[in-house]
Coordinates of C-alpha atoms in Angstrom, one line a residue:
Chain A
M40 CA -3.7 -59.0 -65.3
D41 CA -1.7 -58.7 -61.9
N42 CA -1.2 -61.3 -59.1
A43 CA -3.8 -59.6 -56.8
L44 CA -6.4 -59.8 -59.6
V45 CA -5.9 -63.2 -60.2
L46 CA -6.2 -64.2 -56.2
K47 CA -9.5 -62.3 -56.3
Q48 CA -10.7 -63.8 -59.5
M49 CA -10.0 -66.9 -58.4
Q50 CA -11.7 -66.1 -54.7
K51 CA -14.6 -65.5 -56.7
F52 CA -15.2 -68.7 -58.1
W53 CA -14.0 -70.6 -56.1
N54 CA -16.9 -68.9 -53.8
N55 CA -19.3 -69.5 -56.6
D56 CA -19.0 -72.3 -58.6
M57 CA -17.7 -75.0 -56.1
P58 CA -21.1 -77.4 -55.1
F59 CA -19.8 -78.3 -51.7
N60 CA -18.5 -75.5 -50.5
Q61 CA -22.0 -73.4 -51.4
L62 CA -23.8 -76.5 -49.8
L63 CA -22.0 -76.0 -46.7
G64 CA -21.7 -72.1 -46.6
L65 CA -17.8 -71.5 -46.6
H66 CA -17.0 -68.2 -47.7
I67 CA -13.2 -67.7 -48.8
T68 CA -12.6 -64.4 -46.9
K69 CA -8.6 -63.6 -47.5
F70 CA -7.3 -65.7 -50.8
S71 CA -3.7 -64.3 -49.9
P72 CA 0.1 -66.7 -49.9
D73 CA 1.0 -65.6 -46.5
K74 CA -2.5 -66.6 -44.7
S75 CA -5.6 -67.5 -46.3
E76 CA -9.2 -67.2 -44.4
V77 CA -12.4 -69.1 -44.9
R78 CA -15.5 -68.4 -42.6
F79 CA -18.8 -69.8 -42.4
S80 CA -22.2 -69.4 -40.1
W81 CA -23.4 -72.3 -37.7
Q82 CA -26.3 -74.0 -39.3
E83 CA -28.4 -76.4 -38.2
Q84 CA -27.7 -79.1 -41.0
L85 CA -24.1 -78.4 -39.8
V86 CA -24.8 -80.9 -36.7
G87 CA -23.6 -84.5 -36.2
N88 CA -25.1 -85.4 -33.5
P89 CA -28.1 -83.5 -32.7
M90 CA -28.3 -84.0 -29.1
Q91 CA -25.5 -82.4 -28.3
K92 CA -25.7 -79.4 -31.5
I93 CA -21.9 -79.9 -32.2
L94 CA -20.3 -79.3 -35.4
H95 CA -19.6 -82.7 -37.1
G96 CA -16.2 -83.8 -37.5
G97 CA -17.0 -83.7 -41.5
V98 CA -17.5 -80.1 -41.1
T99 CA -14.4 -79.1 -39.4
A100 CA -12.4 -81.1 -41.6
T101 CA -13.8 -79.6 -44.7
A102 CA -13.1 -75.9 -43.5
L103 CA -10.0 -77.3 -43.3
D104 CA -9.0 -79.3 -46.5
L105 CA -10.6 -76.0 -48.2
V106 CA -8.5 -73.4 -46.5
G107 CA -5.4 -75.4 -47.2
G108 CA -5.5 -75.6 -50.6
V109 CA -6.9 -72.0 -51.2
V110 CA -3.2 -71.1 -49.4
A111 CA -1.7 -74.0 -51.4
A112 CA -3.5 -71.7 -54.7
A113 CA -2.2 -68.5 -54.1
N114 CA 1.2 -69.6 -53.0
I115 CA 1.3 -72.0 -56.8
I116 CA 0.4 -68.3 -58.4
A117 CA 2.7 -66.6 -56.5
Q118 CA 5.1 -68.2 -58.1
L119 CA 3.7 -68.2 -62.0
E120 CA 5.5 -66.0 -64.3
D121 CA 3.2 -66.3 -66.9
L122 CA -0.6 -65.1 -65.6
S123 CA -2.2 -66.1 -68.4
P124 CA -6.0 -67.5 -68.0
N125 CA -4.4 -70.8 -70.1
S126 CA -1.2 -70.8 -68.1
I127 CA -3.3 -70.4 -64.2
E128 CA -5.6 -73.5 -65.0
Q129 CA -3.1 -75.7 -66.3
S130 CA -1.1 -75.0 -62.8
L131 CA -3.8 -75.4 -60.9
R132 CA -5.2 -78.9 -62.5
K133 CA -2.2 -80.2 -60.2
L134 CA -3.3 -79.2 -56.9
S135 CA -5.0 -81.5 -55.2
T136 CA -5.2 -82.9 -51.6
I137 CA -2.1 -86.2 -50.9
D138 CA -3.3 -86.2 -47.1
L139 CA -5.0 -84.2 -44.0
R140 CA -5.0 -84.4 -40.6
T141 CA -7.2 -83.3 -38.2
D142 CA -7.3 -82.9 -34.8
F143 CA -10.3 -81.9 -32.6
L144 CA -9.4 -79.9 -29.8
L145 CA -12.7 -78.7 -28.4
P146 CA -16.5 -79.2 -29.5
G147 CA -17.5 -77.6 -32.6
R148 CA -19.6 -74.5 -30.7
G149 CA -20.1 -71.2 -31.7
E150 CA -22.0 -68.9 -34.5
E151 CA -19.7 -68.5 -36.4
F152 CA -16.7 -70.4 -37.3
I153 CA -13.4 -69.2 -38.8
A154 CA -10.5 -71.5 -40.1
T155 CA -7.1 -70.1 -41.0
A156 CA -4.0 -71.9 -43.0
V157 CA -0.7 -70.9 -43.5
I158 CA 2.2 -72.9 -45.2
I159 CA 4.7 -74.5 -43.4
R160 CA 6.7 -76.5 -46.1
S161 CA 6.8 -75.2 -49.5
G162 CA 8.1 -76.6 -53.0
S163 CA 7.6 -77.4 -56.2
K164 CA 5.7 -80.1 -56.2
V165 CA 4.5 -80.5 -52.9
A166 CA 3.4 -78.1 -50.2
V167 CA 2.1 -78.6 -46.7
A168 CA 0.0 -76.1 -44.7
R169 CA -1.1 -75.8 -41.1
M170 CA -4.4 -74.8 -40.0
E171 CA -6.5 -73.9 -37.4
L172 CA -10.2 -73.3 -36.3
H173 CA -12.1 -70.9 -34.1
N174 CA -15.2 -69.7 -33.4
E175 CA -16.0 -66.3 -32.5
K176 CA -15.4 -66.1 -29.2
N177 CA -11.5 -67.3 -30.1
D178 CA -12.3 -70.9 -28.7
H179 CA -9.8 -73.0 -30.5
I180 CA -11.8 -76.0 -31.8
A181 CA -9.2 -77.8 -34.2
F182 CA -5.9 -77.8 -35.9
G183 CA -5.5 -79.0 -39.6
T184 CA -1.9 -80.5 -41.3
G185 CA -2.4 -81.0 -44.8
T186 CA 0.0 -81.9 -47.9
Y187 CA -0.7 -80.9 -51.0
M188 CA 0.5 -81.8 -54.7
V189 CA 0.9 -78.2 -56.2
G190 CA 3.0 -79.5 -59.4
Chain B
M1051 CA -33.1 -105.7 -25.5
D1052 CA -30.7 -107.7 -27.1
N1053 CA -27.3 -106.3 -28.5
A1054 CA -28.2 -106.8 -32.1
L1055 CA -31.3 -105.0 -31.7
V1056 CA -29.4 -102.2 -29.9
L1057 CA -27.6 -102.1 -33.2
K1058 CA -30.4 -101.8 -35.3
Q1059 CA -32.1 -99.3 -33.3
M1060 CA -29.3 -96.7 -33.3
Q1061 CA -28.3 -97.4 -37.2
K1062 CA -32.0 -96.0 -37.7
F1063 CA -31.1 -93.0 -34.9
W1064 CA -28.0 -91.6 -36.9
N1065 CA -29.4 -92.6 -40.2
N1066 CA -32.3 -90.5 -39.7
D1067 CA -31.5 -87.8 -37.1
M1068 CA -28.1 -86.9 -38.1
P1069 CA -28.5 -83.9 -39.7
F1070 CA -24.9 -83.3 -41.6
N1071 CA -25.1 -87.6 -42.6
Q1072 CA -28.8 -86.4 -44.7
L1073 CA -27.5 -83.6 -46.0
L1074 CA -24.7 -85.5 -47.4
G1075 CA -26.8 -88.6 -48.3
L1076 CA -24.6 -90.8 -46.0
H1077 CA -26.3 -94.1 -45.4
I1078 CA -25.0 -96.5 -42.7
T1079 CA -25.8 -99.9 -44.2
K1080 CA -24.0 -102.3 -41.5
F1081 CA -23.4 -101.7 -38.0
S1082 CA -21.7 -104.0 -36.6
P1083 CA -18.5 -104.3 -34.3
D1084 CA -16.2 -106.5 -37.1
K1085 CA -16.7 -104.2 -39.9
S1086 CA -18.8 -101.2 -40.3
E1087 CA -20.2 -99.5 -43.6
V1088 CA -21.7 -96.4 -44.9
R1089 CA -22.8 -96.0 -48.3
F1090 CA -23.6 -92.7 -50.4
S1091 CA -24.2 -91.8 -54.0
W1092 CA -22.5 -89.5 -56.7
Q1093 CA -24.6 -86.3 -56.2
E1094 CA -23.6 -82.9 -58.4
Q1095 CA -23.8 -80.9 -54.7
L1096 CA -21.0 -83.0 -53.4
V1097 CA -18.4 -81.8 -56.1
G1098 CA -15.3 -80.2 -55.2
N1099 CA -14.2 -78.5 -58.2
P1100 CA -16.7 -78.6 -60.9
M1101 CA -14.1 -78.4 -63.7
Q1102 CA -13.0 -82.1 -62.8
K1103 CA -16.5 -83.8 -61.3
I1104 CA -14.8 -85.0 -58.3
L1105 CA -16.1 -85.5 -54.8
H1106 CA -15.0 -82.5 -51.9
G1107 CA -12.4 -84.1 -50.1
G1108 CA -14.1 -82.7 -47.2
V1109 CA -16.9 -85.3 -48.4
T1110 CA -14.5 -88.2 -48.1
A1111 CA -13.1 -87.1 -45.2
T1112 CA -17.0 -87.0 -43.6
A1113 CA -17.2 -90.5 -44.7
L1114 CA -14.0 -91.9 -43.5
D1115 CA -15.3 -89.9 -39.7
L1116 CA -18.8 -91.1 -39.4
V1117 CA -17.7 -95.2 -40.2
G1118 CA -14.5 -95.2 -38.1
G1119 CA -17.6 -93.9 -35.2
V1120 CA -19.7 -96.4 -36.0
V1121 CA -17.6 -99.5 -35.8
A1122 CA -16.2 -97.8 -32.4
A1123 CA -19.6 -97.3 -31.3
A1124 CA -20.7 -100.9 -32.0
N1125 CA -17.5 -101.7 -29.9
I1126 CA -18.6 -99.7 -27.1
I1127 CA -22.2 -101.5 -27.1
A1128 CA -20.6 -105.0 -27.5
Q1129 CA -19.1 -104.3 -24.2
L1130 CA -22.2 -102.9 -22.3
E1131 CA -23.5 -105.3 -19.8
D1132 CA -26.4 -103.3 -19.0
L1133 CA -28.4 -102.2 -22.2
S1134 CA -31.0 -99.8 -20.9
P1135 CA -31.6 -96.7 -23.2
N1136 CA -29.5 -94.8 -20.3
S1137 CA -27.1 -96.8 -20.1
I1138 CA -26.4 -96.8 -24.1
E1139 CA -26.8 -93.2 -23.7
Q1140 CA -24.6 -92.3 -20.8
S1141 CA -21.5 -95.0 -22.7
L1142 CA -22.6 -93.2 -26.6
R1143 CA -22.3 -89.6 -24.9
K1144 CA -18.5 -89.9 -24.1
L1145 CA -18.0 -91.3 -28.2
S1146 CA -15.9 -87.8 -29.9
T1147 CA -13.2 -88.1 -32.5
I1148 CA -9.6 -87.1 -31.2
D1149 CA -7.9 -87.0 -34.4
L1150 CA -8.2 -88.1 -38.0
R1151 CA -6.0 -88.8 -40.9
T1152 CA -6.7 -89.2 -44.6
D1153 CA -5.2 -90.4 -47.6
F1154 CA -6.2 -89.6 -50.4
L1155 CA -5.5 -91.7 -53.2
L1156 CA -7.3 -91.8 -56.5
P1157 CA -9.7 -89.2 -57.8
G1158 CA -12.9 -89.6 -56.0
R1159 CA -14.9 -90.1 -59.2
G1160 CA -17.8 -92.9 -59.6
E1161 CA -22.0 -93.6 -59.0
E1162 CA -21.8 -95.2 -55.7
F1163 CA -19.2 -94.9 -52.9
I1164 CA -18.6 -97.5 -50.3
A1165 CA -16.8 -96.5 -46.9
T1166 CA -15.9 -99.3 -44.6
A1167 CA -14.1 -99.4 -40.8
V1168 CA -12.3 -101.5 -38.6
I1169 CA -11.1 -101.1 -35.3
I1170 CA -7.5 -102.1 -34.9
R1171 CA -7.0 -100.8 -31.5
S1172 CA -9.4 -101.2 -28.7
G1173 CA -9.4 -100.1 -25.9
S1174 CA -11.5 -98.7 -22.7
K1175 CA -10.7 -95.2 -23.4
V1176 CA -9.2 -94.9 -27.1
A1177 CA -10.1 -97.1 -30.0
V1178 CA -8.5 -96.6 -33.2
A1179 CA -10.0 -97.5 -36.5
R1180 CA -8.7 -97.7 -40.3
M1181 CA -11.0 -96.6 -42.9
E1182 CA -11.5 -97.5 -46.6
L1183 CA -13.2 -96.0 -49.7
H1184 CA -14.1 -97.7 -53.0
N1185 CA -16.4 -96.9 -55.4
E1186 CA -18.8 -99.2 -57.2
K1187 CA -16.1 -100.4 -59.4
N1188 CA -13.7 -101.0 -56.4
D1189 CA -11.4 -98.6 -56.9
H1190 CA -9.8 -97.7 -53.8
I1191 CA -10.0 -94.1 -53.3
A1192 CA -9.0 -93.3 -49.7
F1193 CA -7.9 -94.5 -47.0
G1194 CA -8.3 -93.1 -43.1
T1195 CA -7.1 -94.0 -39.7
G1196 CA -9.0 -92.3 -36.5
T1197 CA -8.3 -92.2 -32.8
Y1198 CA -11.9 -92.0 -31.2
M1199 CA -12.9 -91.5 -27.5
V1200 CA -14.8 -94.3 -26.5
G1201 CA -14.8 -94.3 -22.3
Chain C
M56 CA 7.6 -82.5 -1.8
D57 CA 6.3 -79.9 -4.3
N58 CA 5.8 -79.8 -7.8
A59 CA 9.0 -77.9 -8.9
L60 CA 11.0 -81.1 -7.1
V61 CA 9.3 -83.6 -8.8
L62 CA 9.6 -82.3 -12.2
K63 CA 13.4 -81.8 -11.6
Q64 CA 13.5 -85.5 -10.4
M65 CA 11.8 -87.1 -13.2
Q66 CA 13.9 -84.9 -15.7
K67 CA 17.1 -86.6 -14.1
F68 CA 15.6 -90.0 -14.0
W69 CA 14.4 -89.4 -18.3
N70 CA 17.6 -88.3 -18.9
N71 CA 20.3 -91.4 -16.9
D72 CA 17.6 -94.0 -17.1
M73 CA 16.3 -94.2 -20.3
P74 CA 18.4 -96.8 -23.0
F75 CA 17.4 -95.2 -26.0
N76 CA 17.4 -91.7 -25.4
Q77 CA 21.1 -91.9 -23.9
L78 CA 22.2 -94.2 -26.9
L79 CA 21.1 -91.4 -29.4
G80 CA 22.3 -88.4 -27.0
L81 CA 18.7 -86.8 -26.1
H82 CA 19.1 -84.4 -23.1
I83 CA 15.6 -83.2 -21.3
T84 CA 16.5 -79.4 -21.0
K85 CA 13.4 -78.1 -19.4
F86 CA 10.7 -80.1 -17.9
S87 CA 7.7 -78.3 -17.3
P88 CA 3.7 -78.1 -18.4
D89 CA 4.0 -75.0 -20.1
K90 CA 6.4 -75.8 -22.6
S91 CA 9.4 -78.6 -22.7
E92 CA 12.9 -79.3 -24.6
V93 CA 14.9 -81.6 -25.8
R94 CA 18.0 -80.6 -27.1
F95 CA 20.6 -83.5 -29.2
S96 CA 24.0 -82.9 -31.0
W97 CA 24.9 -83.9 -34.4
Q98 CA 26.5 -87.1 -34.2
E99 CA 27.9 -89.5 -37.4
Q100 CA 25.8 -92.4 -35.8
L101 CA 22.6 -90.6 -36.1
V102 CA 22.9 -90.2 -39.9
G103 CA 20.4 -91.1 -42.6
N104 CA 22.3 -91.4 -45.8
P105 CA 25.4 -91.2 -45.5
M106 CA 25.9 -89.2 -48.7
Q107 CA 23.5 -86.6 -47.8
K108 CA 24.8 -86.3 -43.8
I109 CA 21.6 -85.6 -42.9
L110 CA 19.7 -86.8 -39.8
H111 CA 17.5 -89.9 -40.1
G112 CA 13.9 -89.3 -39.8
G113 CA 13.8 -91.8 -37.3
V114 CA 16.0 -89.7 -34.8
T115 CA 13.6 -86.8 -35.8
A116 CA 10.6 -88.8 -35.2
T117 CA 12.3 -90.1 -31.8
A118 CA 13.1 -86.7 -30.6
L119 CA 9.8 -85.6 -31.3
D120 CA 8.1 -87.9 -29.7
L121 CA 10.3 -87.7 -26.5
V122 CA 9.6 -84.3 -26.1
G123 CA 5.8 -84.4 -26.5
G124 CA 5.9 -86.9 -23.5
V125 CA 7.6 -85.1 -21.3
V126 CA 5.1 -82.1 -21.9
A127 CA 2.3 -84.6 -21.7
A128 CA 4.3 -86.1 -18.2
A129 CA 4.2 -82.7 -16.7
N130 CA 0.8 -82.3 -17.4
I131 CA -0.2 -85.2 -15.2
I132 CA 2.4 -84.4 -12.5
A133 CA 0.4 -80.7 -12.5
Q134 CA -2.9 -81.9 -12.1
L135 CA -1.9 -84.9 -9.0
E136 CA -2.8 -83.6 -5.9
D137 CA -0.7 -86.7 -4.3
L138 CA 3.4 -86.1 -5.2
S139 CA 4.3 -89.5 -2.9
P140 CA 6.9 -91.1 -5.0
N141 CA 4.2 -94.0 -5.3
S142 CA 0.6 -91.8 -6.6
I143 CA 3.6 -90.1 -9.0
E144 CA 5.0 -93.8 -10.8
Q145 CA 1.0 -94.9 -10.9
S146 CA -0.1 -91.9 -12.8
L147 CA 3.1 -91.9 -15.1
R148 CA 2.4 -96.1 -15.8
K149 CA -0.6 -94.7 -18.1
L150 CA 1.6 -92.6 -20.2
S151 CA 1.9 -94.0 -23.8
T152 CA 2.2 -92.4 -26.9
I153 CA -1.4 -93.2 -29.3
D154 CA 0.1 -92.0 -32.8
L155 CA 2.6 -89.5 -33.6
R156 CA 3.0 -87.4 -36.8
T157 CA 5.7 -86.1 -38.1
D158 CA 6.3 -83.6 -40.8
F159 CA 9.4 -83.1 -42.2
L160 CA 9.8 -79.7 -44.0
L161 CA 13.8 -79.3 -44.2
P162 CA 16.5 -81.7 -44.4
G163 CA 18.3 -82.0 -40.6
R164 CA 21.4 -80.5 -40.6
G165 CA 23.0 -78.4 -38.4
E166 CA 25.1 -79.1 -35.0
E167 CA 23.1 -78.8 -32.4
F168 CA 18.8 -79.8 -32.4
I169 CA 16.5 -78.4 -30.5
A170 CA 12.6 -80.1 -30.0
T171 CA 10.2 -78.1 -27.8
A172 CA 5.9 -79.1 -27.3
V173 CA 3.4 -77.5 -26.2
I174 CA -0.4 -79.3 -24.9
I175 CA -2.9 -78.1 -27.3
R176 CA -5.6 -80.7 -26.0
S177 CA -5.8 -81.3 -22.5
G178 CA -8.2 -83.9 -20.9
S179 CA -7.9 -86.8 -18.0
K180 CA -7.7 -89.6 -20.2
V181 CA -5.9 -88.5 -23.6
A182 CA -3.8 -85.1 -24.7
V183 CA -2.3 -84.0 -28.0
A184 CA 0.9 -81.8 -28.1
R185 CA 2.5 -79.9 -31.0
M186 CA 6.1 -79.9 -31.4
E187 CA 9.0 -78.8 -33.5
L188 CA 12.1 -79.4 -34.3
H189 CA 15.1 -76.7 -35.4
N190 CA 18.6 -76.5 -35.2
E191 CA 20.7 -73.7 -33.9
K192 CA 20.3 -71.6 -36.5
N193 CA 16.6 -71.3 -35.9
D194 CA 16.5 -73.6 -39.2
H195 CA 12.6 -75.2 -38.5
I196 CA 13.4 -78.2 -39.7
A197 CA 10.0 -80.0 -38.6
F198 CA 6.9 -80.6 -37.1
G199 CA 5.3 -83.1 -35.3
T200 CA 1.8 -84.2 -33.7
G201 CA 1.2 -86.2 -30.7
T202 CA -1.5 -88.0 -29.2
Y203 CA -1.1 -89.5 -25.9
M204 CA -2.7 -91.5 -23.3
V205 CA -2.5 -89.8 -19.5
G206 CA -5.3 -91.8 -17.5
Chain D
M1172 CA 23.1 -104.9 -64.8
D1173 CA 19.5 -106.1 -64.1
N1174 CA 16.8 -104.8 -61.9
A1175 CA 17.0 -107.6 -59.5
L1176 CA 20.7 -107.3 -59.2
V1177 CA 20.4 -103.5 -59.1
L1178 CA 17.8 -104.0 -55.9
K1179 CA 20.3 -106.4 -54.2
Q1180 CA 23.4 -104.2 -54.4
M1181 CA 21.1 -101.3 -53.1
Q1182 CA 19.9 -103.9 -50.4
K1183 CA 23.4 -104.4 -49.1
F1184 CA 24.6 -100.6 -49.5
W1185 CA 21.8 -99.6 -47.6
N1186 CA 22.4 -102.8 -44.5
N1187 CA 26.1 -101.8 -44.4
D1188 CA 26.7 -98.1 -45.0
M1189 CA 24.0 -96.3 -43.2
P1190 CA 24.8 -95.3 -40.0
F1191 CA 21.8 -95.0 -38.0
N1192 CA 20.3 -98.3 -39.0
Q1193 CA 23.3 -100.0 -38.0
L1194 CA 23.2 -98.2 -34.4
L1195 CA 19.9 -100.2 -33.9
G1196 CA 20.6 -103.1 -35.7
L1197 CA 17.9 -102.8 -38.5
H1198 CA 18.4 -105.2 -41.5
I1199 CA 16.2 -105.0 -44.8
T1200 CA 15.3 -108.4 -45.2
K1201 CA 13.5 -107.7 -48.6
F1202 CA 14.1 -105.0 -51.0
S1203 CA 11.2 -105.2 -53.7
P1204 CA 8.7 -103.1 -55.4
D1205 CA 5.8 -105.4 -54.0
K1206 CA 6.3 -105.6 -50.3
S1207 CA 9.6 -104.8 -48.1
E1208 CA 10.9 -105.8 -45.0
V1209 CA 12.7 -105.0 -42.8
R1210 CA 14.2 -107.1 -39.3
F1211 CA 15.5 -106.4 -35.7
S1212 CA 16.5 -108.1 -32.6
W1213 CA 15.2 -107.0 -28.6
Q1214 CA 18.2 -105.0 -27.3
E1215 CA 17.9 -103.5 -24.0
Q1216 CA 19.4 -100.0 -25.6
L1217 CA 16.5 -100.2 -27.8
V1218 CA 14.0 -99.6 -24.7
G1219 CA 12.6 -96.2 -23.6
N1220 CA 10.8 -97.0 -20.1
P1221 CA 13.1 -99.2 -18.3
M1222 CA 10.3 -100.6 -15.7
Q1223 CA 8.2 -101.4 -18.8
K1224 CA 11.4 -103.1 -20.9
I1225 CA 9.3 -101.8 -23.9
L1226 CA 10.6 -100.1 -27.0
H1227 CA 11.1 -96.9 -27.6
G1228 CA 8.2 -95.3 -29.8
G1229 CA 10.9 -94.0 -31.6
V1230 CA 12.6 -97.0 -32.5
T1231 CA 9.0 -98.6 -34.0
A1232 CA 9.2 -94.9 -36.0
T1233 CA 12.3 -95.6 -37.4
A1234 CA 11.5 -99.3 -38.5
L1235 CA 8.6 -98.1 -40.6
D1236 CA 10.1 -94.9 -42.1
L1237 CA 13.0 -97.2 -43.2
V1238 CA 10.9 -99.6 -44.3
G1239 CA 8.6 -97.3 -46.1
G1240 CA 11.6 -95.6 -47.7
V1241 CA 13.0 -99.2 -48.6
V1242 CA 9.6 -99.9 -50.6
A1243 CA 9.3 -96.3 -52.5
A1244 CA 13.1 -96.8 -53.6
A1245 CA 12.2 -100.2 -55.0
N1246 CA 9.2 -98.7 -56.8
I1247 CA 11.2 -95.4 -58.0
I1248 CA 13.9 -98.4 -59.6
A1249 CA 11.2 -100.4 -60.7
Q1250 CA 10.0 -97.6 -63.2
L1251 CA 13.8 -96.7 -64.3
E1252 CA 14.3 -97.3 -67.9
D1253 CA 18.3 -96.2 -67.8
L1254 CA 19.9 -98.9 -65.2
S1255 CA 23.4 -97.1 -64.9
P1256 CA 24.9 -96.4 -61.2
N1257 CA 24.6 -92.2 -62.2
S1258 CA 20.8 -92.8 -63.2
I1259 CA 20.4 -94.6 -60.1
E1260 CA 22.0 -92.3 -57.8
Q1261 CA 20.3 -88.9 -59.5
S1262 CA 16.7 -90.8 -58.7
L1263 CA 17.1 -91.6 -55.6
R1264 CA 19.1 -88.1 -54.6
K1265 CA 14.6 -87.2 -54.4
L1266 CA 13.6 -89.6 -52.0
S1267 CA 13.0 -88.4 -48.7
T1268 CA 9.9 -88.5 -46.5
I1269 CA 7.4 -85.9 -46.0
D1270 CA 5.5 -87.2 -43.2
L1271 CA 4.6 -90.2 -41.1
R1272 CA 2.3 -91.2 -39.0
T1273 CA 2.5 -94.2 -36.6
D1274 CA -0.1 -95.8 -34.8
F1275 CA 0.7 -97.4 -31.6
L1276 CA -1.1 -100.5 -31.1
L1277 CA 0.1 -103.1 -28.6
P1278 CA 3.7 -101.9 -26.1
G1279 CA 6.5 -103.1 -28.1
R1280 CA 7.6 -106.5 -26.7
G1281 CA 9.3 -109.3 -28.1
E1282 CA 12.2 -111.0 -29.4
E1283 CA 12.6 -110.5 -32.6
F1284 CA 10.5 -107.5 -34.7
I1285 CA 9.3 -107.4 -38.3
A1286 CA 8.4 -104.3 -40.0
T1287 CA 6.6 -104.7 -43.3
A1288 CA 5.4 -101.4 -46.2
V1289 CA 3.6 -101.9 -49.5
I1290 CA 2.7 -99.0 -51.6
I1291 CA -0.9 -97.6 -51.4
R1292 CA -0.6 -94.5 -53.8
S1293 CA 2.1 -94.3 -56.6
G1294 CA 3.0 -91.5 -58.6
S1295 CA 5.6 -90.1 -60.1
K1296 CA 6.3 -87.3 -57.8
V1297 CA 5.0 -88.7 -54.6
A1298 CA 4.2 -92.0 -53.2
V1299 CA 2.1 -93.0 -49.8
A1300 CA 3.2 -96.4 -48.0
R1301 CA 1.8 -98.9 -45.3
M1302 CA 3.9 -100.0 -42.9
E1303 CA 3.1 -102.7 -40.0
L1304 CA 5.4 -103.6 -37.5
H1305 CA 4.9 -107.4 -36.1
N1306 CA 6.9 -109.3 -33.6
E1307 CA 7.7 -112.8 -34.1
K1308 CA 4.6 -114.3 -32.5
N1309 CA 2.8 -111.9 -34.9
D1310 CA 1.5 -109.6 -32.4
H1311 CA 0.8 -106.5 -34.7
I1312 CA 2.5 -103.6 -32.5
A1313 CA 2.3 -100.7 -34.8
F1314 CA 1.2 -99.3 -37.8
G1315 CA 2.7 -96.8 -40.1
T1316 CA 1.7 -94.3 -43.3
G1317 CA 4.3 -92.6 -44.8
T1318 CA 4.4 -90.0 -48.0
Y1319 CA 7.4 -90.1 -49.7
M1320 CA 8.7 -87.8 -52.2
V1321 CA 10.1 -90.0 -55.1
G1322 CA 10.1 -87.6 -57.9

């Protein structure tokens, strides 16, 4: 099984079998070590304050944490020599978020939201990712920085 | 209307009319300027990775952001002289999260989760809160720091 | 006095009369609301661990905090209508760092270091800046995010 | 050589041979896995803005980064079985700061400053420390959170 196929399968698994991602309607649309992407649509249930009709800050943090984890996972897989299911599972088992910072720039308004992530520090044990959240008009809603355990 | 009554009404409103808090089952159990508290129960839909049965990091971040916002709101109200509904609404309209840091200490396992917050910097424009998440066994799952616009 | 002249005078003042910046040899080389820049040279006294000959993390944090403060100050001045010395002093008196995050990406090695900053959230009360530190070979040594009180 | 003796020697080495710590007058006064401490005195050269006579934010960040690194180092040594100089050096070579957050609570005024640190997440690869800075009157000047590579 080659690398691209593994990423495709993981994308499918993470999109279909992660309960909280499904509850929020988060879809991974790019699962790649260079830049990963998660999208979701506006829904009433994602609202924080009903008077202002803006996304709850926790939704933003969730999308940023997810897309940072996706790009970190893609980098773990890119460095694996053994692409057997067992090896992949062993490696990803170690993936976890150590810390996450979210900077809220604009109120979370829009119809569709796009979260993207790139790796800025890549190591055998720890990776750091930078994330951004935009809406469909390309308004820049939030920045994120996540430190992930990867090995 | 006195201060305690205002906090009680706000607690009711935030518990019943905030869509995302309701989706996650987050309940504000203490709405106080000294220390605020939010509780929620384990639910399958809050799971990140189904193989590990632990809370999604976004759930933790959401609970910490909420409880920090609650303690910030209680402090705004404690400093208001005019407690009319209009004055309260005007004041709380300015409340928003500027940035949020979450430090994940232990996997999010448990039956009930308790998020608490205290104010560490109190100003007329910006407040900073420190938050903690524990489970029912008092395992310390996460730390948070939130910077909030309050005026 | 026009805006450009004010920024030039401030650059001179901050370069010549800020004791800690002088102790470390930090020079503001661009004092502009779009992108500000601070440079400094390698010196033995900036070393953290003498066995590894790398910058102390505190030097990196100091340079990032400074350049973020410079870009925030330039933005305060850009929004002033009254450019009298008194008005400028009143406005800058409110400038202070609320919080600062530094992500260390590579060991701090090099002969010259360049810290740059841009504003990512601009408000009448709070501004958020993103900073980067590179060496003369353009190695990316650190990222920073600073939240500043500006009004 | 026992553990306590190792910590004593390290304290001496870090106090006498770390150029940047000496430049700032930082002294490690407790080198312990439970709680570590760094102290320093007010000096004109540590001032940021001369009009306000307060510590540069970079001084605060430096002291917090140092004391967090000290408590992380003490924890590394506490877990070592082989306390030979070679083993200690090998272990500490891996110690580095991954990220550092500083929350500034009060202007840095005082005659003496005390930075303290405790470990909140302890792992074989990554440790997280919480730090505080107070002055001699016990005014709480800053909070810090540092994530350190330890293995």
